[in-house]
PDB file of C-alpha atoms in Angstrom:
ATOM      1  CA  MET W 686      46.952  -0.809-216.634  1.00  0.00           C
ATOM      2  CA  LEU W 687      50.188  -1.477-218.541  1.00  0.00           C
ATOM      3  CA  LEU W 688      52.199  -4.708-218.118  1.00  0.00           C
ATOM      4  CA  LEU W 689      55.941  -4.202-218.781  1.00  0.00           C
ATOM      5  CA  ARG W 690      58.834  -6.718-218.850  1.00  0.00           C
ATOM      6  CA  LYS W 691      62.421  -5.930-217.864  1.00  0.00           C
ATOM      7  CA  ALA W 692      65.421  -7.285-219.763  1.00  0.00           C
ATOM      8  CA  GLY W 693      66.043  -9.824-217.002  1.00  0.00           C
ATOM      9  CA  GLY W 694      62.589 -11.255-217.417  1.00  0.00           C
ATOM     10  CA  ARG W 695      61.054  -9.817-214.258  1.00  0.00           C
ATOM     11  CA  ARG W 696      57.681  -8.190-214.721  1.00  0.00           C
ATOM     12  CA  PHE W 697      56.219  -5.154-212.989  1.00  0.00           C
ATOM     13  CA  ARG W 698      52.949  -3.232-213.341  1.00  0.00           C
ATOM     14  CA  VAL W 699      52.321   0.428-214.051  1.00  0.00           C
ATOM     15  CA  SER W 700      48.787   1.665-213.376  1.00  0.00           C
ATOM     16  CA  TRP W 701      47.282   4.500-215.373  1.00  0.00           C
ATOM     17  CA  ASN W 702      43.634   5.425-215.118  1.00  0.00           C
ATOM     18  CA  CYS W 703      43.175   5.958-218.847  1.00  0.00           C
ATOM     19  CA  ARG W 704      39.384   5.901-218.602  1.00  0.00           C
ATOM     20  CA  LYS W 705      39.369   8.668-216.004  1.00  0.00           C
ATOM     21  CA  TYR W 706      41.713  10.788-218.123  1.00  0.00           C
ATOM     22  CA  ARG W 707      39.560  10.278-221.208  1.00  0.00           C
ATOM     23  CA  VAL W 708      36.375  11.195-219.366  1.00  0.00           C
ATOM     24  CA  SER W 709      37.946  14.375-217.959  1.00  0.00           C
ATOM     25  CA  ILE W 710      39.021  15.469-221.452  1.00  0.00           C
ATOM     26  CA  LEU W 711      35.609  14.752-222.927  1.00  0.00           C
ATOM     27  CA  ARG W 712      33.941  16.819-220.209  1.00  0.00           C
ATOM     28  CA  SER W 713      36.186  19.843-220.782  1.00  0.00           C
ATOM     29  CA  ILE W 714      35.464  22.915-222.908  1.00  0.00           C
ATOM     30  CA  ARG W 715      37.871  25.571-224.095  1.00  0.00           C
ATOM     31  CA  PHE W 716      36.064  28.856-224.807  1.00  0.00           C
ATOM     32  CA  VAL W 717      37.964  30.816-227.448  1.00  0.00           C
ATOM     33  CA  ASN W 718      37.138  34.348-228.529  1.00  0.00           C
ATOM     34  CA  ASP W 719      38.915  37.364-229.951  1.00  0.00           C
ATOM     35  CA  GLU W 720      39.664  38.405-226.365  1.00  0.00           C
ATOM     36  CA  ALA W 721      39.169  36.405-223.182  1.00  0.00           C
ATOM     37  CA  LYS W 722      37.079  39.193-221.617  1.00  0.00           C
ATOM     38  CA  LEU W 723      34.452  38.686-224.341  1.00  0.00           C
ATOM     39  CA  ASN W 724      33.823  35.180-223.020  1.00  0.00           C
ATOM     40  CA  THR W 725      33.028  36.664-219.631  1.00  0.00           C
ATOM     41  CA  ARG W 726      30.963  39.482-221.112  1.00  0.00           C
ATOM     42  CA  TYR W 727      28.846  37.474-223.555  1.00  0.00           C
ATOM     43  CA  ARG W 728      29.141  33.798-222.575  1.00  0.00           C
ATOM     44  CA  SER W 729      28.970  33.941-218.768  1.00  0.00           C
ATOM     45  CA  SER W 730      25.470  32.437-218.557  1.00  0.00           C
ATOM     46  CA  LEU W 731      26.460  29.599-220.890  1.00  0.00           C
ATOM     47  CA  MET W 732      29.586  28.987-218.825  1.00  0.00           C
ATOM     48  CA  ALA W 733      27.469  28.803-215.689  1.00  0.00           C
ATOM     49  CA  ALA W 734      25.083  26.344-217.371  1.00  0.00           C
ATOM     50  CA  LEU W 735      27.960  24.075-218.422  1.00  0.00           C
ATOM     51  CA  GLU W 736      29.632  24.225-215.006  1.00  0.00           C
ATOM     52  CA  ALA W 737      26.312  23.263-213.391  1.00  0.00           C
ATOM     53  CA  GLU W 738      26.376  20.088-215.501  1.00  0.00           C
ATOM     54  CA  GLY W 739      29.922  19.234-214.458  1.00  0.00           C
ATOM     55  CA  TRP W 740      31.952  20.511-217.403  1.00  0.00           C
ATOM     56  CA  ALA W 741      35.451  21.863-216.773  1.00  0.00           C
ATOM     57  CA  LEU W 742      36.032  25.199-218.515  1.00  0.00           C
ATOM     58  CA  GLU W 743      38.974  27.149-219.909  1.00  0.00           C
ATOM     59  CA  SER W 744      38.890  30.622-221.453  1.00  0.00           C
ATOM     60  CA  ASP W 745      41.288  32.071-224.033  1.00  0.00           C
ATOM     61  CA  GLY W 746      41.590  35.106-226.288  1.00  0.00           C
ATOM     62  CA  LEU W 747      43.272  34.542-229.648  1.00  0.00           C
ATOM     63  CA  PHE W 748      43.620  38.204-230.657  1.00  0.00           C
ATOM     64  CA  GLU W 749      44.316  40.075-227.436  1.00  0.00           C
ATOM     65  CA  ASN W 750      44.715  43.824-228.056  1.00  0.00           C
ATOM     66  CA  GLY W 751      44.234  43.149-231.759  1.00  0.00           C
ATOM     67  CA  ARG W 752      47.354  40.984-232.036  1.00  0.00           C
ATOM     68  CA  PRO W 753      47.206  37.252-232.796  1.00  0.00           C
ATOM     69  CA  ARG W 754      48.513  35.030-229.996  1.00  0.00           C
ATOM     70  CA  LEU W 755      50.437  32.660-232.233  1.00  0.00           C
ATOM     71  CA  LYS W 756      51.672  30.388-229.436  1.00  0.00           C
ATOM     72  CA  THR W 757      48.137  29.814-228.149  1.00  0.00           C
ATOM     73  CA  MET W 758      46.799  29.266-231.668  1.00  0.00           C
ATOM     74  CA  LEU W 759      49.567  26.792-232.467  1.00  0.00           C
ATOM     75  CA  GLY W 760      48.879  24.909-229.250  1.00  0.00           C
ATOM     76  CA  ILE W 761      45.193  24.613-230.126  1.00  0.00           C
ATOM     77  CA  ALA W 762      45.912  23.556-233.702  1.00  0.00           C
ATOM     78  CA  LEU W 763      48.500  20.893-232.824  1.00  0.00           C
ATOM     79  CA  GLY W 764      47.244  19.768-229.439  1.00  0.00           C
ATOM     80  CA  PHE W 765      44.546  17.500-228.156  1.00  0.00           C
ATOM     81  CA  GLY W 766      42.381  18.071-225.118  1.00  0.00           C
ATOM     82  CA  PRO W 767      39.194  20.037-224.544  1.00  0.00           C
ATOM     83  CA  ALA W 768      36.573  20.590-227.212  1.00  0.00           C
ATOM     84  CA  LEU W 769      36.450  24.132-228.596  1.00  0.00           C
ATOM     85  CA  LEU W 770      33.595  26.594-228.286  1.00  0.00           C
ATOM     86  CA  SER W 771      34.236  29.661-230.434  1.00  0.00           C
ATOM     87  CA  SER W 772      32.459  32.896-231.315  1.00  0.00           C
ATOM     88  CA  ASN W 773      33.313  36.132-233.180  1.00  0.00           C
ATOM     89  CA  MET W 774      34.269  35.963-236.819  1.00  0.00           C
ATOM     90  CA  ARG W 775      38.080  35.804-236.704  1.00  0.00           C
ATOM     91  CA  THR W 776      38.079  33.179-233.997  1.00  0.00           C
ATOM     92  CA  ASN W 777      35.351  31.216-235.776  1.00  0.00           C
ATOM     93  CA  LEU W 778      37.397  31.113-238.983  1.00  0.00           C
ATOM     94  CA  PHE W 779      40.366  29.780-237.030  1.00  0.00           C
ATOM     95  CA  ALA W 780      38.253  27.166-235.229  1.00  0.00           C
ATOM     96  CA  LEU W 781      36.663  25.988-238.480  1.00  0.00           C
ATOM     97  CA  ALA W 782      40.096  25.793-240.109  1.00  0.00           C
ATOM     98  CA  CYS W 783      41.109  23.377-237.332  1.00  0.00           C
ATOM     99  CA  PHE W 784      38.648  20.895-238.819  1.00  0.00           C
ATOM    100  CA  TRP W 785      40.167  17.952-236.926  1.00  0.00           C
ATOM    101  CA  ARG W 786      39.169  19.480-233.572  1.00  0.00           C
ATOM    102  CA  ARG W 787      35.714  18.770-232.207  1.00  0.00           C
ATOM    103  CA  GLY W 788      33.540  21.521-230.752  1.00  0.00           C
ATOM    104  CA  LEU W 789      30.832  24.105-231.302  1.00  0.00           C
ATOM    105  CA  VAL W 790      31.103  27.206-233.483  1.00  0.00           C
ATOM    106  CA  ILE W 791      28.636  30.048-232.846  1.00  0.00           C
ATOM    107  CA  LEU W 792      28.281  32.186-235.972  1.00  0.00           C
ATOM    108  CA  ASN W 793      27.010  35.448-234.531  1.00  0.00           C
ATOM    109  CA  GLY W 794      26.739  37.580-237.651  1.00  0.00           C
ATOM    110  CA  LEU W 795      29.038  38.790-240.415  1.00  0.00           C
ATOM    111  CA  GLY W 796      29.040  42.398-239.202  1.00  0.00           C
ATOM    112  CA  ARG W 797      30.302  45.056-241.587  1.00  0.00           C
ATOM    113  CA  HIS W 798      31.461  42.292-243.952  1.00  0.00           C
ATOM    114  CA  ARG W 799      27.939  41.004-244.539  1.00  0.00           C
ATOM    115  CA  GLN W 800      28.059  41.906-248.239  1.00  0.00           C
ATOM    116  CA  SER W 801      31.487  40.323-248.800  1.00  0.00           C
ATOM    117  CA  SER W 802      31.157  37.421-251.235  1.00  0.00           C
ATOM    118  CA  LEU W 803      34.773  36.447-250.465  1.00  0.00           C
ATOM    119  CA  LEU W 804      34.034  35.994-246.763  1.00  0.00           C
ATOM    120  CA  ARG W 805      30.889  33.995-247.479  1.00  0.00           C
ATOM    121  CA  ARG W 806      32.790  31.671-249.826  1.00  0.00           C
ATOM    122  CA  LEU W 807      35.506  31.192-247.222  1.00  0.00           C
ATOM    123  CA  VAL W 808      32.940  30.288-244.552  1.00  0.00           C
ATOM    124  CA  LEU W 809      31.234  27.850-246.955  1.00  0.00           C
ATOM    125  CA  LEU W 810      34.587  26.216-247.725  1.00  0.00           C
ATOM    126  CA  LEU W 811      35.462  25.805-244.047  1.00  0.00           C
ATOM    127  CA  LEU W 812      31.997  24.477-243.217  1.00  0.00           C
ATOM    128  CA  ALA W 813      32.447  21.822-245.898  1.00  0.00           C
ATOM    129  CA  VAL W 814      35.446  20.299-244.086  1.00  0.00           C
ATOM    130  CA  SER W 815      34.314  20.786-240.473  1.00  0.00           C
ATOM    131  CA  HIS W 816      32.496  17.486-239.957  1.00  0.00           C
ATOM    132  CA  ARG W 817      33.631  17.080-236.342  1.00  0.00           C
ATOM    133  CA  LYS W 818      31.890  20.240-235.202  1.00  0.00           C
ATOM    134  CA  ARG W 819      28.390  21.517-234.677  1.00  0.00           C
ATOM    135  CA  VAL W 820      27.541  25.007-235.914  1.00  0.00           C
ATOM    136  CA  ALA W 821      24.923  27.351-234.436  1.00  0.00           C
ATOM    137  CA  VAL W 822      23.882  30.313-236.592  1.00  0.00           C
ATOM    138  CA  GLN W 823      22.318  33.235-234.726  1.00  0.00           C
ATOM    139  CA  ASN W 824      21.101  35.267-237.697  1.00  0.00           C
ATOM    140  CA  TYR W 825      18.138  33.665-239.454  1.00  0.00           C
ATOM    141  CA  ALA W 826      19.004  35.126-242.878  1.00  0.00           C
ATOM    142  CA  ASP W 827      22.573  33.775-242.569  1.00  0.00           C
ATOM    143  CA  TYR W 828      21.180  30.421-241.473  1.00  0.00           C
ATOM    144  CA  ARG W 829      19.006  30.195-244.588  1.00  0.00           C
ATOM    145  CA  TYR W 830      21.955  31.173-246.792  1.00  0.00           C
ATOM    146  CA  PHE W 831      24.430  28.661-245.371  1.00  0.00           C
ATOM    147  CA  CYS W 832      21.826  25.866-245.361  1.00  0.00           C
ATOM    148  CA  ARG W 833      21.105  26.540-249.026  1.00  0.00           C
ATOM    149  CA  TYR W 834      24.653  26.765-250.311  1.00  0.00           C
ATOM    150  CA  GLY W 835      26.721  24.962-247.695  1.00  0.00           C
ATOM    151  CA  ARG W 836      27.851  21.396-247.232  1.00  0.00           C
ATOM    152  CA  GLY W 837      29.262  20.033-244.040  1.00  0.00           C
ATOM    153  CA  PRO W 838      27.999  19.855-240.468  1.00  0.00           C
ATOM    154  CA  ALA W 839      24.320  20.153-239.685  1.00  0.00           C
ATOM    155  CA  LEU W 840      23.460  23.766-238.898  1.00  0.00           C
ATOM    156  CA  ARG W 841      20.978  24.918-236.286  1.00  0.00           C
ATOM    157  CA  TRP W 842      19.394  28.328-235.961  1.00  0.00           C
ATOM    158  CA  VAL W 843      19.700  29.555-232.376  1.00  0.00           C
ATOM    159  CA  PRO W 844      18.262  33.087-231.869  1.00  0.00           C
ATOM    160  CA  GLY W 845      21.008  34.852-229.976  1.00  0.00           C
ATOM    161  CA  SER W 846      23.058  34.271-226.862  1.00  0.00           C
ATOM    162  CA  GLY W 847      20.153  34.459-224.425  1.00  0.00           C
ATOM    163  CA  GLY W 848      18.414  37.429-222.868  1.00  0.00           C
ATOM    164  CA  THR W 849      18.131  38.229-219.181  1.00  0.00           C
ATOM    165  CA  LYS W 850      15.608  40.453-217.466  1.00  0.00           C
ATOM    166  CA  LYS W 851      16.839  43.926-216.560  1.00  0.00           C
ATOM    167  CA  GLU W 852      15.376  47.003-214.894  1.00  0.00           C
ATOM    168  CA  CYS W 853      14.001  49.516-217.411  1.00  0.00           C
ATOM    169  CA  GLY W 854      13.863  53.319-217.294  1.00  0.00           C
ATOM    170  CA  PRO W 855      11.149  55.923-218.032  1.00  0.00           C
ATOM    171  CA  PRO W 856       8.577  54.591-220.541  1.00  0.00           C
ATOM    172  CA  GLY W 857       8.632  57.660-222.818  1.00  0.00           C
ATOM    173  CA  VAL W 858      12.411  57.819-223.347  1.00  0.00           C
ATOM    174  CA  TYR W 859      14.003  56.269-226.458  1.00  0.00           C
ATOM    175  CA  LEU W 860      17.220  54.272-225.965  1.00  0.00           C
ATOM    176  CA  VAL W 861      19.724  52.635-228.312  1.00  0.00           C
ATOM    177  CA  VAL W 862      22.656  50.353-227.419  1.00  0.00           C
ATOM    178  CA  GLN W 863      25.595  50.633-229.821  1.00  0.00           C
ATOM    179  CA  ARG W 864      29.385  50.905-229.997  1.00  0.00           C
ATOM    180  CA  ASP W 865      31.460  53.775-231.349  1.00  0.00           C
ATOM    181  CA  ASP W 866      32.663  51.630-234.273  1.00  0.00           C
ATOM    182  CA  LYS W 867      29.115  50.482-235.183  1.00  0.00           C
ATOM    183  CA  LEU W 868      27.094  53.671-234.860  1.00  0.00           C
ATOM    184  CA  ALA W 869      27.988  55.072-238.274  1.00  0.00           C
ATOM    185  CA  SER W 870      26.688  51.890-239.950  1.00  0.00           C
ATOM    186  CA  VAL W 871      23.223  52.248-238.375  1.00  0.00           C
ATOM    187  CA  ALA W 872      23.008  56.056-238.258  1.00  0.00           C
ATOM    188  CA  ALA W 873      21.016  56.425-241.503  1.00  0.00           C
ATOM    189  CA  ASP W 874      18.356  54.008-240.260  1.00  0.00           C
ATOM    190  CA  LEU W 875      18.177  55.793-236.905  1.00  0.00           C
ATOM    191  CA  ARG W 876      17.822  59.217-238.544  1.00  0.00           C
ATOM    192  CA  ARG W 877      14.938  57.910-240.674  1.00  0.00           C
ATOM    193  CA  LEU W 878      13.022  56.881-237.558  1.00  0.00           C
ATOM    194  CA  LEU W 879      13.919  59.755-235.255  1.00  0.00           C
ATOM    195  CA  GLY W 880      13.159  62.330-237.925  1.00  0.00           C
ATOM    196  CA  SER W 881       9.549  61.141-237.931  1.00  0.00           C
ATOM    197  CA  LEU W 882       9.126  61.211-234.146  1.00  0.00           C
ATOM    198  CA  GLN W 883       8.409  64.086-231.810  1.00  0.00           C
ATOM    199  CA  LEU W 884      11.175  63.664-229.227  1.00  0.00           C
ATOM    200  CA  THR W 885      10.342  65.104-225.813  1.00  0.00           C
ATOM    201  CA  HIS W 886      13.589  63.744-224.303  1.00  0.00           C
ATOM    202  CA  PRO W 887      17.078  63.290-225.741  1.00  0.00           C
ATOM    203  CA  LEU W 888      17.877  59.922-227.286  1.00  0.00           C
ATOM    204  CA  ILE W 889      19.818  57.830-224.755  1.00  0.00           C
ATOM    205  CA  VAL W 890      22.909  56.294-226.368  1.00  0.00           C
ATOM    206  CA  VAL W 891      24.418  53.427-224.338  1.00  0.00           C
ATOM    207  CA  GLY W 892      27.772  51.857-225.174  1.00  0.00           C
ATOM    208  CA  CYS W 893      29.308  54.776-227.074  1.00  0.00           C
ATOM    209  CA  THR W 894      31.928  56.939-225.371  1.00  0.00           C
ATOM    210  CA  ASP W 895      32.720  59.666-227.946  1.00  0.00           C
ATOM    211  CA  SER W 896      29.960  62.266-227.423  1.00  0.00           C
ATOM    212  CA  ALA W 897      31.235  64.571-230.164  1.00  0.00           C
ATOM    213  CA  ALA W 898      31.296  61.751-232.720  1.00  0.00           C
ATOM    214  CA  VAL W 899      27.775  60.659-231.758  1.00  0.00           C
ATOM    215  CA  ALA W 900      26.463  64.225-232.150  1.00  0.00           C
ATOM    216  CA  ALA W 901      28.162  64.535-235.541  1.00  0.00           C
ATOM    217  CA  THR W 902      26.767  61.179-236.679  1.00  0.00           C
ATOM    218  CA  LEU W 903      23.215  62.084-235.610  1.00  0.00           C
ATOM    219  CA  PRO W 904      23.005  65.804-236.498  1.00  0.00           C
ATOM    220  CA  GLY W 905      19.890  67.637-235.372  1.00  0.00           C
ATOM    221  CA  ILE W 906      18.909  64.876-232.939  1.00  0.00           C
ATOM    222  CA  PRO W 907      19.245  65.624-229.207  1.00  0.00           C
ATOM    223  CA  VAL W 908      21.332  62.871-227.618  1.00  0.00           C
ATOM    224  CA  ASP W 909      22.500  61.916-224.147  1.00  0.00           C
ATOM    225  CA  VAL W 910      25.597  59.703-224.371  1.00  0.00           C
ATOM    226  CA  VAL W 911      25.913  57.713-221.143  1.00  0.00           C
ATOM    227  CA  GLY W 912      28.890  55.578-222.201  1.00  0.00           C
ATOM    228  CA  TYR W 913      29.580  51.968-221.354  1.00  0.00           C
ATOM    229  CA  LEU W 914      27.417  50.601-218.542  1.00  0.00           C
ATOM    230  CA  PRO W 915      27.363  47.293-216.672  1.00  0.00           C
ATOM    231  CA  SER W 916      25.050  44.791-218.325  1.00  0.00           C
ATOM    232  CA  SER W 917      22.517  45.054-215.508  1.00  0.00           C
ATOM    233  CA  ASP W 918      22.156  48.833-216.030  1.00  0.00           C
ATOM    234  CA  ILE W 919      21.919  49.233-219.815  1.00  0.00           C
ATOM    235  CA  PHE W 920      18.163  49.992-219.792  1.00  0.00           C
ATOM    236  CA  ARG W 921      17.977  52.142-216.650  1.00  0.00           C
ATOM    237  CA  HIS W 922      17.873  55.428-218.608  1.00  0.00           C
ATOM    238  CA  GLY W 923      15.110  54.613-221.102  1.00  0.00           C
ATOM    239  CA  GLY W 924      11.991  52.581-221.659  1.00  0.00           C
ATOM    240  CA  ILE W 925      11.674  52.311-225.474  1.00  0.00           C
ATOM    241  CA  PHE W 926      14.392  50.213-227.127  1.00  0.00           C
ATOM    242  CA  LEU W 927      15.457  50.959-230.718  1.00  0.00           C
ATOM    243  CA  GLN W 928      16.956  48.272-232.950  1.00  0.00           C
ATOM    244  CA  PRO W 929      18.259  49.826-236.190  1.00  0.00           C
ATOM    245  CA  GLY W 930      19.660  47.985-239.184  1.00  0.00           C
ATOM    246  CA  GLY W 931      22.825  48.426-241.213  1.00  0.00           C
ATOM    247  CA  TYR W 932      25.576  46.573-239.374  1.00  0.00           C
ATOM    248  CA  GLY W 933      24.873  42.875-239.991  1.00  0.00           C
ATOM    249  CA  GLU W 934      24.551  41.569-236.449  1.00  0.00           C
ATOM    250  CA  GLY W 935      23.651  37.993-235.663  1.00  0.00           C
ATOM    251  CA  PHE W 936      20.961  38.451-233.041  1.00  0.00           C
ATOM    252  CA  PRO W 937      21.846  41.419-230.816  1.00  0.00           C
ATOM    253  CA  HIS W 938      22.389  40.711-227.109  1.00  0.00           C
ATOM    254  CA  ALA W 939      20.612  43.941-226.210  1.00  0.00           C
ATOM    255  CA  LEU W 940      17.565  43.025-228.312  1.00  0.00           C
ATOM    256  CA  ALA W 941      17.246  39.660-226.543  1.00  0.00           C
ATOM    257  CA  ASP W 942      17.547  41.467-223.198  1.00  0.00           C
ATOM    258  CA  ALA W 943      14.913  44.013-224.237  1.00  0.00           C
ATOM    259  CA  ILE W 944      12.493  41.262-225.253  1.00  0.00           C
ATOM    260  CA  THR W 945      13.085  39.359-222.017  1.00  0.00           C
ATOM    261  CA  SER W 946      12.686  42.585-220.006  1.00  0.00           C
ATOM    262  CA  ARG W 947       9.317  43.342-221.691  1.00  0.00           C
ATOM    263  CA  MET W 948      10.455  46.692-223.040  1.00  0.00           C
ATOM    264  CA  ALA W 949       8.593  48.550-225.752  1.00  0.00           C
ATOM    265  CA  ILE W 950      10.646  47.879-228.903  1.00  0.00           C
ATOM    266  CA  LEU W 951      10.853  49.708-232.231  1.00  0.00           C
ATOM    267  CA  ILE W 952      12.731  47.703-234.864  1.00  0.00           C
ATOM    268  CA  SER W 953      13.796  48.108-238.470  1.00  0.00           C
ATOM    269  CA  ASP W 954      11.508  46.011-240.667  1.00  0.00           C
ATOM    270  CA  MET W 955      14.501  44.479-242.449  1.00  0.00           C
ATOM    271  CA  GLU W 956      16.146  43.409-239.190  1.00  0.00           C
ATOM    272  CA  TYR W 957      12.856  41.883-238.055  1.00  0.00           C
ATOM    273  CA  LEU W 958      13.106  39.491-241.007  1.00  0.00           C
ATOM    274  CA  ARG W 959      16.857  38.889-240.772  1.00  0.00           C
ATOM    275  CA  TYR W 960      16.683  37.953-237.090  1.00  0.00           C
ATOM    276  CA  GLY W 961      13.845  35.502-237.754  1.00  0.00           C
ATOM    277  CA  LEU W 962      11.440  37.172-235.347  1.00  0.00           C
ATOM    278  CA  HIS W 963       8.584  36.318-237.721  1.00  0.00           C
ATOM    279  CA  ARG W 964       9.533  32.641-237.311  1.00  0.00           C
ATOM    280  CA  LEU W 965       9.160  33.016-233.547  1.00  0.00           C
ATOM    281  CA  GLY W 966       5.630  34.357-233.925  1.00  0.00           C
ATOM    282  CA  CYS W 967       6.316  38.073-233.383  1.00  0.00           C
ATOM    283  CA  ARG W 968       4.272  40.682-235.243  1.00  0.00           C
ATOM    284  CA  LEU W 969       4.786  44.275-236.367  1.00  0.00           C
ATOM    285  CA  THR W 970       2.739  47.438-236.028  1.00  0.00           C
ATOM    286  CA  PRO W 971       4.037  50.064-238.526  1.00  0.00           C
ATOM    287  CA  VAL W 972       5.421  53.302-237.081  1.00  0.00           C
ATOM    288  CA  CYS W 973       7.031  54.951-240.109  1.00  0.00           C
ATOM    289  CA  ASP W 974       8.631  53.939-243.401  1.00  0.00           C
ATOM    290  CA  GLY W 975      10.844  50.930-242.645  1.00  0.00           C
ATOM    291  CA  TRP W 976      10.194  50.886-238.890  1.00  0.00           C
ATOM    292  CA  SER W 977       7.604  49.139-236.706  1.00  0.00           C
ATOM    293  CA  GLN W 978       6.764  48.380-233.107  1.00  0.00           C
ATOM    294  CA  LEU W 979       7.472  44.775-232.166  1.00  0.00           C
ATOM    295  CA  GLU W 980       4.733  42.675-230.606  1.00  0.00           C
ATOM    296  CA  VAL W 981       6.149  39.654-228.766  1.00  0.00           C
ATOM    297  CA  PRO W 982       3.972  36.710-227.675  1.00  0.00           C
ATOM    298  CA  GLU W 983       4.997  34.778-224.562  1.00  0.00           C
ATOM    299  CA  GLU W 984       6.246  31.740-226.478  1.00  0.00           C
ATOM    300  CA  ALA W 985       8.592  33.947-228.511  1.00  0.00           C
ATOM    301  CA  ARG W 986       9.800  35.651-225.340  1.00  0.00           C
ATOM    302  CA  ARG W 987      10.713  32.290-223.822  1.00  0.00           C
ATOM    303  CA  SER W 988      12.556  31.326-227.023  1.00  0.00           C
ATOM    304  CA  VAL W 989      15.199  34.032-226.558  1.00  0.00           C
ATOM    305  CA  THR W 990      15.792  33.694-222.806  1.00  0.00           C
ATOM    306  CA  ALA W 991      19.215  32.615-221.574  1.00  0.00           C
ATOM    307  CA  GLU W 992      17.767  29.402-220.163  1.00  0.00           C
ATOM    308  CA  THR W 993      16.249  28.287-223.487  1.00  0.00           C
ATOM    309  CA  VAL W 994      19.184  29.357-225.668  1.00  0.00           C
ATOM    310  CA  ASN W 995      21.810  27.818-223.389  1.00  0.00           C
ATOM    311  CA  ARG W 996      19.925  24.528-223.471  1.00  0.00           C
ATOM    312  CA  SER W 997      20.346  24.494-227.257  1.00  0.00           C
ATOM    313  CA  TYR W 998      24.073  25.248-227.039  1.00  0.00           C
ATOM    314  CA  VAL W 999      24.686  22.549-224.414  1.00  0.00           C
ATOM    315  CA  GLU W1000      22.845  20.025-226.582  1.00  0.00           C
ATOM    316  CA  LEU W1001      24.874  20.942-229.677  1.00  0.00           C
ATOM    317  CA  LEU W1002      28.134  20.818-227.741  1.00  0.00           C
ATOM    318  CA  THR W1003      27.295  17.397-226.332  1.00  0.00           C
ATOM    319  CA  GLN W1004      26.549  16.150-229.852  1.00  0.00           C
ATOM    320  CA  ALA W1005      29.886  17.500-231.101  1.00  0.00           C
ATOM    321  CA  VAL W1006      31.820  15.756-228.313  1.00  0.00           C
ATOM    322  CA  ARG W1007      30.070  12.454-228.959  1.00  0.00           C
ATOM    323  CA  LYS W1008      30.689  12.778-232.682  1.00  0.00           C
ATOM    324  CA  GLY W1009      34.363  13.395-231.988  1.00  0.00           C
ATOM    325  CA  ARG W1010      34.541  10.031-230.189  1.00  0.00           C
ATOM    326  CA  ALA W1011      33.033   8.127-233.118  1.00  0.00           C
TER     327      ALA W1011
END
């Protein structure tokens, strides 16, 4: 409540529920991503978990159709209001650069820029000034690197964005989930495995849409390109999930889904280490040079479920909001 005095000496009162306003701001989250649709595609279960706890949510894309939304970015940089929750590299760099804003940054892999020393130095620099945020690192190898060389907010390794159980297809059919722009990066690893197997069915390729490009990238390997499918249907055409290496993912959504769905999984030995699956208690049975079948104990399976992972993100976000009030 504000007490004001007129020039003539008469007083009057103006009421303003400052506490209520402050509480509403502190219980609000602004999800920012390269495109708003990616929040719905990859963060829907986390959004549902936050809404169930009474958080108010907003969703924004900062690079819609590949173009930066400068007005939205300026509003976030100069404004107050909801804490930020960001993912995807470009958006993460922007969120970290706004070091005065509280929130949670989810580092979900460096992608094709994994070997870039310039990008790593930039991330280390931004981490050093981002004391009002919490940072979750999905890739275990990246987590070890940034813990070793970084200064700034406490980092936590969180294995992925949370898997959900899905219906699986025929047990003898191999299946890979990729995108057109990622397939070339993992093709050499896939060819090494598939060249050693006796395929009785074509390889099911989910997520890619250019059949001619897929065939050219995987010459001599029979493929069935089924295109982009709804999340609930990505495993309906196959029962053996393949996780190749070469792109630099954080912890693939499809891998977490495959683990949660109890699929048979063949994984690149290098990715097994980078994703930290050995830290979760998983084991390998060799299949060919550089590839193994993944054995997942129940405790490890629970560690990558949406329920467990979202609990970690909610905890980190709550810590970031409280730290911002200090």
